[in-house]
XYZ file of C-alpha atoms in Angstrom:
521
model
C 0.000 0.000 0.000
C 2.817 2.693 0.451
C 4.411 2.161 -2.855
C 0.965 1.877 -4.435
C 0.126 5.354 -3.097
C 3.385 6.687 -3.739
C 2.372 6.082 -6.959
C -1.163 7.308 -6.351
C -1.274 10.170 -3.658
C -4.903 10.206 -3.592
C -5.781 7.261 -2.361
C -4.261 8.390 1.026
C -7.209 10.711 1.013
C -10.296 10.216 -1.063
C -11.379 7.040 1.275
C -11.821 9.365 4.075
C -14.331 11.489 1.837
C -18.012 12.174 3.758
C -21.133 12.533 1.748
C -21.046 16.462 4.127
C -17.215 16.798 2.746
C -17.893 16.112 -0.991
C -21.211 18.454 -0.755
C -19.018 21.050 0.565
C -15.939 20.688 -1.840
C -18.597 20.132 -5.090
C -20.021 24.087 -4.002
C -16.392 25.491 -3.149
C -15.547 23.931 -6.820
C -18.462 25.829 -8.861
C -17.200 29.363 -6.786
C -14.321 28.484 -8.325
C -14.997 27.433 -11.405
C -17.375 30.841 -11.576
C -14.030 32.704 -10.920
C -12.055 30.757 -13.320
C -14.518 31.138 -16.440
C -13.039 34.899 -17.458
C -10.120 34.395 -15.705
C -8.450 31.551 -18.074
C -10.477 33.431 -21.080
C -8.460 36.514 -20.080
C -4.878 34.352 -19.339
C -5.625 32.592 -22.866
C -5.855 36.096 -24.854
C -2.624 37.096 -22.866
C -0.413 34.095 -23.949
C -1.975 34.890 -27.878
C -3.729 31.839 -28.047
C -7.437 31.145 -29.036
C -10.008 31.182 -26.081
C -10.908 28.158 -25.501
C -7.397 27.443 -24.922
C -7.405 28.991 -21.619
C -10.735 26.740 -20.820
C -8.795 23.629 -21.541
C -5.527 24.302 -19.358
C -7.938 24.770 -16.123
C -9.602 21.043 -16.400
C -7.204 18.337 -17.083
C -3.821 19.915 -15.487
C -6.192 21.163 -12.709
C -7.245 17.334 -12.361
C -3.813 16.001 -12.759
C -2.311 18.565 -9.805
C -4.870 18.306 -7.624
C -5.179 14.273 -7.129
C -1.459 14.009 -7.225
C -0.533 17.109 -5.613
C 0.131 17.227 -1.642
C -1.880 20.834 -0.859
C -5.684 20.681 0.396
C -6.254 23.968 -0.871
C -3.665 24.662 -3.872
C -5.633 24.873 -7.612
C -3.624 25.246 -10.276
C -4.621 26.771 -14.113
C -3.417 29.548 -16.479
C -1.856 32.203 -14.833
C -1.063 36.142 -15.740
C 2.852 35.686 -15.458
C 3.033 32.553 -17.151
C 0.729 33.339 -19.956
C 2.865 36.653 -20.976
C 6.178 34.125 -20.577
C 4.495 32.077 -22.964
C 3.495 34.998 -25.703
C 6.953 36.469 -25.032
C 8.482 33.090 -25.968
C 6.546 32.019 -28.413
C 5.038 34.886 -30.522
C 8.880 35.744 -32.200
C 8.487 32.332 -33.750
C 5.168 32.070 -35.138
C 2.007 33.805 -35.393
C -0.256 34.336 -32.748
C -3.166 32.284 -32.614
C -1.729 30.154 -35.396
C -2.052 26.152 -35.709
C 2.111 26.248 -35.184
C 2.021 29.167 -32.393
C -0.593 27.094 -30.379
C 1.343 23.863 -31.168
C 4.376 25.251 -30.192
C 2.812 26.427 -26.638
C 2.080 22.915 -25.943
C 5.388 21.820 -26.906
C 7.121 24.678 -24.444
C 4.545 23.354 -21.760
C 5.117 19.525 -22.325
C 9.146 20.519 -21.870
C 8.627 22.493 -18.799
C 6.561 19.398 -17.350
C 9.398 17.090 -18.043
C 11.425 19.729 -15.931
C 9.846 20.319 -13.000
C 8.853 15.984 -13.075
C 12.395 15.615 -13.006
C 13.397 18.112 -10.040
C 10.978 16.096 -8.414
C 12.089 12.779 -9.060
C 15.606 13.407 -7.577
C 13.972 15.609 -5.079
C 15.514 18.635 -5.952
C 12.840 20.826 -5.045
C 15.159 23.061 -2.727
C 16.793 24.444 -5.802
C 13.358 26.821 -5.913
C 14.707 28.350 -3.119
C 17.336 30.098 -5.109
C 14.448 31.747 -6.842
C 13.755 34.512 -3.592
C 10.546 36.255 -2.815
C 11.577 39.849 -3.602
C 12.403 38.244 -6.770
C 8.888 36.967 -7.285
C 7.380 40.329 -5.966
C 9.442 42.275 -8.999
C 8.857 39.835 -11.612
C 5.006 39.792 -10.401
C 5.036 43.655 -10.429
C 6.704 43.711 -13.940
C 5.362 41.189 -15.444
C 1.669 43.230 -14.296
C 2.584 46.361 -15.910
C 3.533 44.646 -18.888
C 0.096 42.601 -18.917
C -1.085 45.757 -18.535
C 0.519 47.713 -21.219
C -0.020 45.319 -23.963
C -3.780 45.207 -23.258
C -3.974 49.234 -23.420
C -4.885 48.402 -27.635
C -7.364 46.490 -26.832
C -8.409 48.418 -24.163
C -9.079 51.808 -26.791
C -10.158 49.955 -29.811
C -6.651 49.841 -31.564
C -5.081 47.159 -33.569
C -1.680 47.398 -33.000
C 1.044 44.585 -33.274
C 2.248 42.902 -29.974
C 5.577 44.125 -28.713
C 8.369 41.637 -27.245
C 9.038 44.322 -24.195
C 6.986 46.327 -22.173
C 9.565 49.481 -23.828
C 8.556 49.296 -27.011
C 4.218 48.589 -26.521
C 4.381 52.163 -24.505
C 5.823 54.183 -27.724
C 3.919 52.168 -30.094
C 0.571 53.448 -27.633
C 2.218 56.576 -27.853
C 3.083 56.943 -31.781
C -1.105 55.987 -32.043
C -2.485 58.013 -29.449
C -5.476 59.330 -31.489
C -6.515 56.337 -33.244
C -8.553 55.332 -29.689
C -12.098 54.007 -30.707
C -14.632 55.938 -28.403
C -17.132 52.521 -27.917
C -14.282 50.367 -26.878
C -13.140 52.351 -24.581
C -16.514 53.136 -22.969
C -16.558 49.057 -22.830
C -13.449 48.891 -21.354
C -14.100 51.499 -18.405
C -17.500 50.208 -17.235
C -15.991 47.072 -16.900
C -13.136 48.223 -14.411
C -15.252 50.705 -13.109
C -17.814 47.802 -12.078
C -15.197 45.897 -11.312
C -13.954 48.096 -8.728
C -17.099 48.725 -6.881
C -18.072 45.300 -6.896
C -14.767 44.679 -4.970
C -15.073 47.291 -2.685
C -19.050 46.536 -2.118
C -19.210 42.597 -1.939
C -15.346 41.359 -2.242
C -16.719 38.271 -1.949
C -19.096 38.463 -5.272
C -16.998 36.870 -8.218
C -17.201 40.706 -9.935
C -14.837 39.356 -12.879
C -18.022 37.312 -13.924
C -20.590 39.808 -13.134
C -18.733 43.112 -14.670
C -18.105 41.112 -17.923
C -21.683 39.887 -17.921
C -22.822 43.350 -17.437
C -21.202 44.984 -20.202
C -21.668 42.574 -22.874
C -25.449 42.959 -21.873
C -24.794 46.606 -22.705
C -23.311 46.208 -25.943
C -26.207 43.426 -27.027
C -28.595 46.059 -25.865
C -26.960 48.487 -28.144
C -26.365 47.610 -31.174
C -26.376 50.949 -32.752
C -23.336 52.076 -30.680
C -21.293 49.197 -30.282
C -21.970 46.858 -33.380
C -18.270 47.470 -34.664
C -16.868 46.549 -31.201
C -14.495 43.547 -31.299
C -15.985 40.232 -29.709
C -13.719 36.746 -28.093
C -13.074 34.869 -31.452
C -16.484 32.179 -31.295
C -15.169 28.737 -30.779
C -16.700 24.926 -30.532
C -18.008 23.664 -27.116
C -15.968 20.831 -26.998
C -13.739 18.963 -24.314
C -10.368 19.396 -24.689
C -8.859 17.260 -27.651
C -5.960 15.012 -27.810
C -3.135 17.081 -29.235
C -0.201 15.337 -30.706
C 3.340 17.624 -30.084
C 6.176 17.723 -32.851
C 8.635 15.849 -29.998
C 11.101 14.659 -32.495
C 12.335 18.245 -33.743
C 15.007 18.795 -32.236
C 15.859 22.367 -33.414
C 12.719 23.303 -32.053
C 13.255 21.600 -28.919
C 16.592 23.651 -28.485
C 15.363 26.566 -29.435
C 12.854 26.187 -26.748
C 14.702 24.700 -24.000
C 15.687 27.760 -22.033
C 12.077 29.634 -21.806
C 10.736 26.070 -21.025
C 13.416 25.761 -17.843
C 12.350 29.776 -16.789
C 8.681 29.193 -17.100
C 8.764 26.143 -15.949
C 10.860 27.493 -12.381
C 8.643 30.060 -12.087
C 5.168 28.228 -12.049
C 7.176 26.297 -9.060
C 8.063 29.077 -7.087
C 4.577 30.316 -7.822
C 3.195 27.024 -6.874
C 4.821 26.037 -3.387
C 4.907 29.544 -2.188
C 1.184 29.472 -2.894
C 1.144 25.900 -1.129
C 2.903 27.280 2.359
C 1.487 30.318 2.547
C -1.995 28.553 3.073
C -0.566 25.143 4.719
C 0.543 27.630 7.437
C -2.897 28.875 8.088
C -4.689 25.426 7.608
C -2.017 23.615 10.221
C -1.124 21.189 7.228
C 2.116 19.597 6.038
C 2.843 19.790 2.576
C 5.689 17.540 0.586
C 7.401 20.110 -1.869
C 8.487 17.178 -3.728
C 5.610 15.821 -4.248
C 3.977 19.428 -4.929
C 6.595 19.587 -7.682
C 6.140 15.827 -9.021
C 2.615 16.759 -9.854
C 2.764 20.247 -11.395
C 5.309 18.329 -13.626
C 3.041 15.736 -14.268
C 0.020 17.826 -15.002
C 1.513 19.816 -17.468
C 2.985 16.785 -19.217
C -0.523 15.629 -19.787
C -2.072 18.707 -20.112
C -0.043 19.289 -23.084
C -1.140 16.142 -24.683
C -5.372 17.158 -24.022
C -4.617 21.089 -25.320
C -3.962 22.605 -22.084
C -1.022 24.962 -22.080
C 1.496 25.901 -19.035
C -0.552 25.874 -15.947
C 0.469 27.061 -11.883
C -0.819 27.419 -9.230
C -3.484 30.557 -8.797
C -3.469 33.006 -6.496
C -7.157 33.390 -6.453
C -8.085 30.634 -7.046
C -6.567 29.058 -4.125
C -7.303 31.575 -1.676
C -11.087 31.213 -2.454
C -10.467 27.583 -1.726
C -9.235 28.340 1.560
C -11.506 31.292 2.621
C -14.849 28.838 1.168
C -13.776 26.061 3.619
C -12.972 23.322 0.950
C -12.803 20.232 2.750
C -10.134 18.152 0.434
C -8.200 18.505 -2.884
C -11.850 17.199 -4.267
C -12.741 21.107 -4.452
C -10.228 21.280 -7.411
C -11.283 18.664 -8.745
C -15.334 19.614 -9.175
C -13.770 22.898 -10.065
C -12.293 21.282 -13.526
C -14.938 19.397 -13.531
C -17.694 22.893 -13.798
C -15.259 24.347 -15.882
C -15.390 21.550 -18.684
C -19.580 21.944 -17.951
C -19.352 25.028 -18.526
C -16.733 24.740 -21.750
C -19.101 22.667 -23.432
C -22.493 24.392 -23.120
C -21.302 27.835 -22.777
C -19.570 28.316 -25.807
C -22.121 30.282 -27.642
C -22.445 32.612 -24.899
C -18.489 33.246 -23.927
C -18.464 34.452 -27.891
C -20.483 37.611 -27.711
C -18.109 38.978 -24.729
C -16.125 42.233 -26.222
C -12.626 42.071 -26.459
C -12.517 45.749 -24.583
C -14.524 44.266 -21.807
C -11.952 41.096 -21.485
C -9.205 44.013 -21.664
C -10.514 45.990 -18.762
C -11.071 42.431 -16.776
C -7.331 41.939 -17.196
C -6.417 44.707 -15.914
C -8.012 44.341 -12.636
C -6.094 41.316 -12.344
C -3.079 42.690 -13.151
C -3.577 45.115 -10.414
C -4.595 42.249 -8.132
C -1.603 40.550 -9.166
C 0.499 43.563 -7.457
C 1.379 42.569 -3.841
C 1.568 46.133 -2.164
C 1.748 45.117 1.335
C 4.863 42.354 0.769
C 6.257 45.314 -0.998
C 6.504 47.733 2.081
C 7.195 45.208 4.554
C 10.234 44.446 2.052
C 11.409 47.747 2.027
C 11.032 48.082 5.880
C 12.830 44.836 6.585
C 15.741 44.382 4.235
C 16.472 47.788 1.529
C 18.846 45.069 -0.120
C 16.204 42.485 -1.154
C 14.149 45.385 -2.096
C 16.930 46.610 -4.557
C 16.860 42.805 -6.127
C 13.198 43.660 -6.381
C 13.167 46.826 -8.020
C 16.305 44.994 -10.522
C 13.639 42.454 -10.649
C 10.994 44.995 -12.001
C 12.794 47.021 -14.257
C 14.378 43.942 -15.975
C 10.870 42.642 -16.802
C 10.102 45.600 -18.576
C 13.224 46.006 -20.494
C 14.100 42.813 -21.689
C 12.213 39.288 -22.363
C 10.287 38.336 -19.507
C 12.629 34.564 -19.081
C 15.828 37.090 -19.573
C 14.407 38.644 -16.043
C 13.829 35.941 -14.076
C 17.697 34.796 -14.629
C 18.640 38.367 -13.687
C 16.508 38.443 -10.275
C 18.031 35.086 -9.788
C 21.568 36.512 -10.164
C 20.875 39.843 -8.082
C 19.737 37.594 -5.403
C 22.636 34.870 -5.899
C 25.095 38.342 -5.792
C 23.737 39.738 -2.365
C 23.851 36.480 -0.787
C 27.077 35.366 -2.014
C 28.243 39.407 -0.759
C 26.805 39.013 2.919
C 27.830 35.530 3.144
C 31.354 36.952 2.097
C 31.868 39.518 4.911
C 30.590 37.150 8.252
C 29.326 39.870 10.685
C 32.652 39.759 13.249
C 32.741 41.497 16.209
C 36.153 42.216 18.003
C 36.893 42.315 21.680
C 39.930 42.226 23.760
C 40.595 40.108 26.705
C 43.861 40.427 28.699
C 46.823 40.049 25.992
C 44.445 38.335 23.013
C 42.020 40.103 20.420
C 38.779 37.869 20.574
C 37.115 37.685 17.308
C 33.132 36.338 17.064
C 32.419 34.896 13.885
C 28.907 34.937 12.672
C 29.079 32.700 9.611
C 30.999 29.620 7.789
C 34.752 29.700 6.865
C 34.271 29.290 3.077
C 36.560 30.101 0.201
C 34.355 33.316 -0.216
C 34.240 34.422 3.503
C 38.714 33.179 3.785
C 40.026 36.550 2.268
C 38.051 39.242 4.617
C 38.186 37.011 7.606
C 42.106 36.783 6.868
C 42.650 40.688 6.921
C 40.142 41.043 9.979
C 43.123 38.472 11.635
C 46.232 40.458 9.884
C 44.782 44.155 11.655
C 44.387 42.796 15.468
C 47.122 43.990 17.030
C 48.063 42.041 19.789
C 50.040 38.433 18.960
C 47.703 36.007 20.502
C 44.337 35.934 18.831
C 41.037 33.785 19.819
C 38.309 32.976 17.607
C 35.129 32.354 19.448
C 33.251 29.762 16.657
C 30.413 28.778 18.292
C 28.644 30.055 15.249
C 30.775 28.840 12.523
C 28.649 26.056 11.169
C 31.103 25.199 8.395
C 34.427 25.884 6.844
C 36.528 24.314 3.771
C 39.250 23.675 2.548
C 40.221 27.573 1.575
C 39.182 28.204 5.215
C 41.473 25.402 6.366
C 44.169 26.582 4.604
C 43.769 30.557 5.732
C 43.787 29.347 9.315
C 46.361 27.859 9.475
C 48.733 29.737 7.687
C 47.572 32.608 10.048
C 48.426 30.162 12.828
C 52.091 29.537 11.798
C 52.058 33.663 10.838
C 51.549 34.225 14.466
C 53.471 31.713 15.994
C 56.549 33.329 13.844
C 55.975 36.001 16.125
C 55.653 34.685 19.613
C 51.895 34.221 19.080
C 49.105 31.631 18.826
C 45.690 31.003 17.112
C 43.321 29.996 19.458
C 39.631 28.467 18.629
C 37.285 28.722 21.236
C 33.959 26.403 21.349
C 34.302 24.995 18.052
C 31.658 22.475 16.342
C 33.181 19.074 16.044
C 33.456 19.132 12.725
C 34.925 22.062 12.410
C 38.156 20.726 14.589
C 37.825 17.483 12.837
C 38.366 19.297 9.538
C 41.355 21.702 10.535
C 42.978 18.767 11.827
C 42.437 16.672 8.938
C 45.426 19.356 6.977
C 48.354 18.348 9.293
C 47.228 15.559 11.367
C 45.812 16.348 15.041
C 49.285 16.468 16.608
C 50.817 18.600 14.092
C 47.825 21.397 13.860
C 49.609 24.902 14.794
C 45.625 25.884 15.775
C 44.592 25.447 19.580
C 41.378 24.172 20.474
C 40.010 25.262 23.756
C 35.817 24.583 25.206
């Protein structure tokens, strides 16, 4: 039975399912799938693919993550960031909304699944951490104003091509400033407008659904005014179909290899940090591995049944939480509603106006904005808030995967920089210069703690290494060539309280009875 559900994590759970628990998670599913309907219409548009696209990537990859995943509470689906990745990725190669751009997207997505399924197989799923919040917060923030930007056309009626940076969409806005369409715009507005006071009135109302609904009403009811108004392409109510992925092209496969291993971290970060933010307020233990294992394996499939690059959803999951769903079932009758809804809705979803999808999106980008983590950033460390801002303005320069390697690298540069430089603080008892050392001995740390040892000024020096968790062979070396420096002169290197393995290592160099380094409790 353990191996079997290894193999099939839900079985650990769905026994214990109540006829009261299943009522509850089959309601908590249809808020959700209410909330997902414009939603994945809206992500779909973003990543330049046809509607219905974003209808098929929130019911089998939501199915798939949910019964394999480890989180009560964590629903996955198309996603802002992700979508944008996607259209940044893809739309230099082919044309968007094309047979090859869509077949392409489920290529990238099936790629990225193999990814993240392998970090989870050799349970790598710490190497996320290297990802950091304040990079997530920047890339969130840029990747919103770029959402934002390149639905501004839409927005006031203008066809304009899509840009590859956030740069070049503002002067092409700018270059075409009177060309805005009056209706659309109108369109656009009442939607955010409603949108707005919906959220501020009943926050708990799902005022995506209702604002769209409410305007397209308005433009059916006026024909007169807003017949030329652009509508969501009309598409077959289907299920999603089987869709076979050009695996053996190897040039293709290279070409999208990197933006596949970018995306593909991000909807992880996006994913767990979704999962422990709410395990922490539910009192539940989540296995990141196993979190990871079935993101990879829901995309893998998705890709195969015409559902692009999916994560886990903000919203989505916090509406899980806040409705009191029971089990991972809730996701589950949410994919379910959603592929009701796909397949009898169809001719309704058509007459929605592209405007009114346009102002939806940008409510969610500025949902997607986390102001609060973004002053309690700047109040706590002004250094991860620089890696933030890096973050930010990288995502609207370059290519949205280009940015995510650069927050990486800011972060990996102002850890590796404070790791460097170990907070030491200098003391003097009777003839020796005590020096605390807050942090490892490592190759990076050797130099600076070597000239913090070459300035004390008397000859005998102690290092109190309590907290010195670590040190290698560059650290070996530098202490004891200190050691024999200061013995030249009359001296001695002393360690005081040193871990075990610490000792064991400096003594390793020379043999215990040959170490010049003392070792005192």
């Amino acid at each position: 039975m353990p191996r079997l559900t290894h193999l099939l994590p839900f079985l650990a759970w769905l026994p214990r399912q109540t006829r009261r628990s299943l009522r509850q998670d089959l309601l908590v599913g249809l808020s959700g799938a209410i909330l997902a309907l414009p939603q994945s219409i809206a992500y779909a548009l973003i990543a330049g693919l046809p509607a219905e696209y974003g209808l098929y990537a929130a019911i089998v990859p939501v199915l798939i993550a949910c019964l394999w995943g480890s989180s009560w509470h964590l629903i996955c689906g198309p996603t802002a960031a992700i979508s944008i990745v996607l259209y940044a990725s893809i739309s230099p190669l082919a044309v968007s909304g094309s047979a090859d751009y869509v077949t392409l997207v489920l290529l990238l997505t099936f790629l990225a699944g193999v990814f993240q399924l392998l970090l989870g197989l050799i349970r790598f799923g710490a190497l996320v951490n290297f990802v950091s919040h304040s990079v997530v917060l920047g890339f969130t923030l840029g990747a919103a104003i770029v959402i934002a930007l390149g639905q501004l056309p839409n927005l006031l009626g203008m066809d304009l091509p899509s840009q590859a940076t956030a740069l070049k969409t503002l002067q092409d806005l700018l270059s075409h400033a009177g060309e805005v369409d009056l209706p659309s715009l109108t369109l656009g507005l009442t939607t955010v407008l409603i949108g707005i006071t919906l959220k501020l009135w009943r926050p708990r109302w799902p005022s995506l659904l209702i604002s769209l609904l409410v305007v397209s009403a308005i433009a059916w009811a006026l024909p007169a005014w807003f017949a030329n108004v652009p509508r969501v392409p009309a598409f077959t109510g289907q299920l999603p179909p089987l869709s076979p992925l050009p695996l053996f092209d190897l040039e293709v496969i290279l070409r999208l290899l990197p933006s596949a291993v970018a995306v593909g971290m991000l909807g992880l970060v996006t994913s767990l940090s979704i999962a422990r933010s709410l395990s922490s307020r539910s009192e539940q233990l989540i296995d990141a591995n196993q979190e990871i294992r079935a993101q990879g394996l829901s995309n893998m499939v998705g890709a195969w049944c015409s559902g692009y690059l999916s994560s886990g959803s903000f919203t989505r999951s916090g509406l899980s939480y806040e409705a009191g769903a029971r089990s991972p079932m809730a996701g589950v009758f949410s994919a379910l509603w959603v592929a009701v809804f796909a397949v009898t809705g169809a001719g309704l979803i058509a007459h929605l106006p592209i405007p009114a999808m346009a102002g939806s999106i940008l409510l969610i980008c500025w949902g997607l904005v986390d102001h609060r983590g973004m002053r309690a950033l700047f109040r706590v460390s002004r250094a991860e808030f620089l890696v933030m801002a890096l973050t930010a303005a990288a995502t609207l320069l370059l290519e949205l995967q280009t940015a995510i390697y650069a927050g990486v690298l800011a972060s990996l540069f102002f850890y590796l920089k404070r790791t460097s430089q170990p907070r030491v603080q200098q003391s003097r008892e009777g003839e020796a210069d005590v020096l605390r050392v807050g942090g490892s001995i490592f190759f990076g740390a050797a130099h600076y703690l070597q000239l913090r040892l070459q300035r004390c000024q008397g000859p005998h020096v102690v290092i109190d290494a309590r907290q010195v968790n670590f040190i290698d062979y560059s650290g070996v070396d530098m202490l004891h060539r200190e050691a024999r420096r200061l013995g030249r002169n009359g001296g001695s290197l002393t360690l005081q309280r040193a871990r075990p393995q610490v000792v064991e290592e400096l003594q390793k160099l020379e043999g215990a009875q040959a170490c010049p380094i003392r070792f005192v409790d």
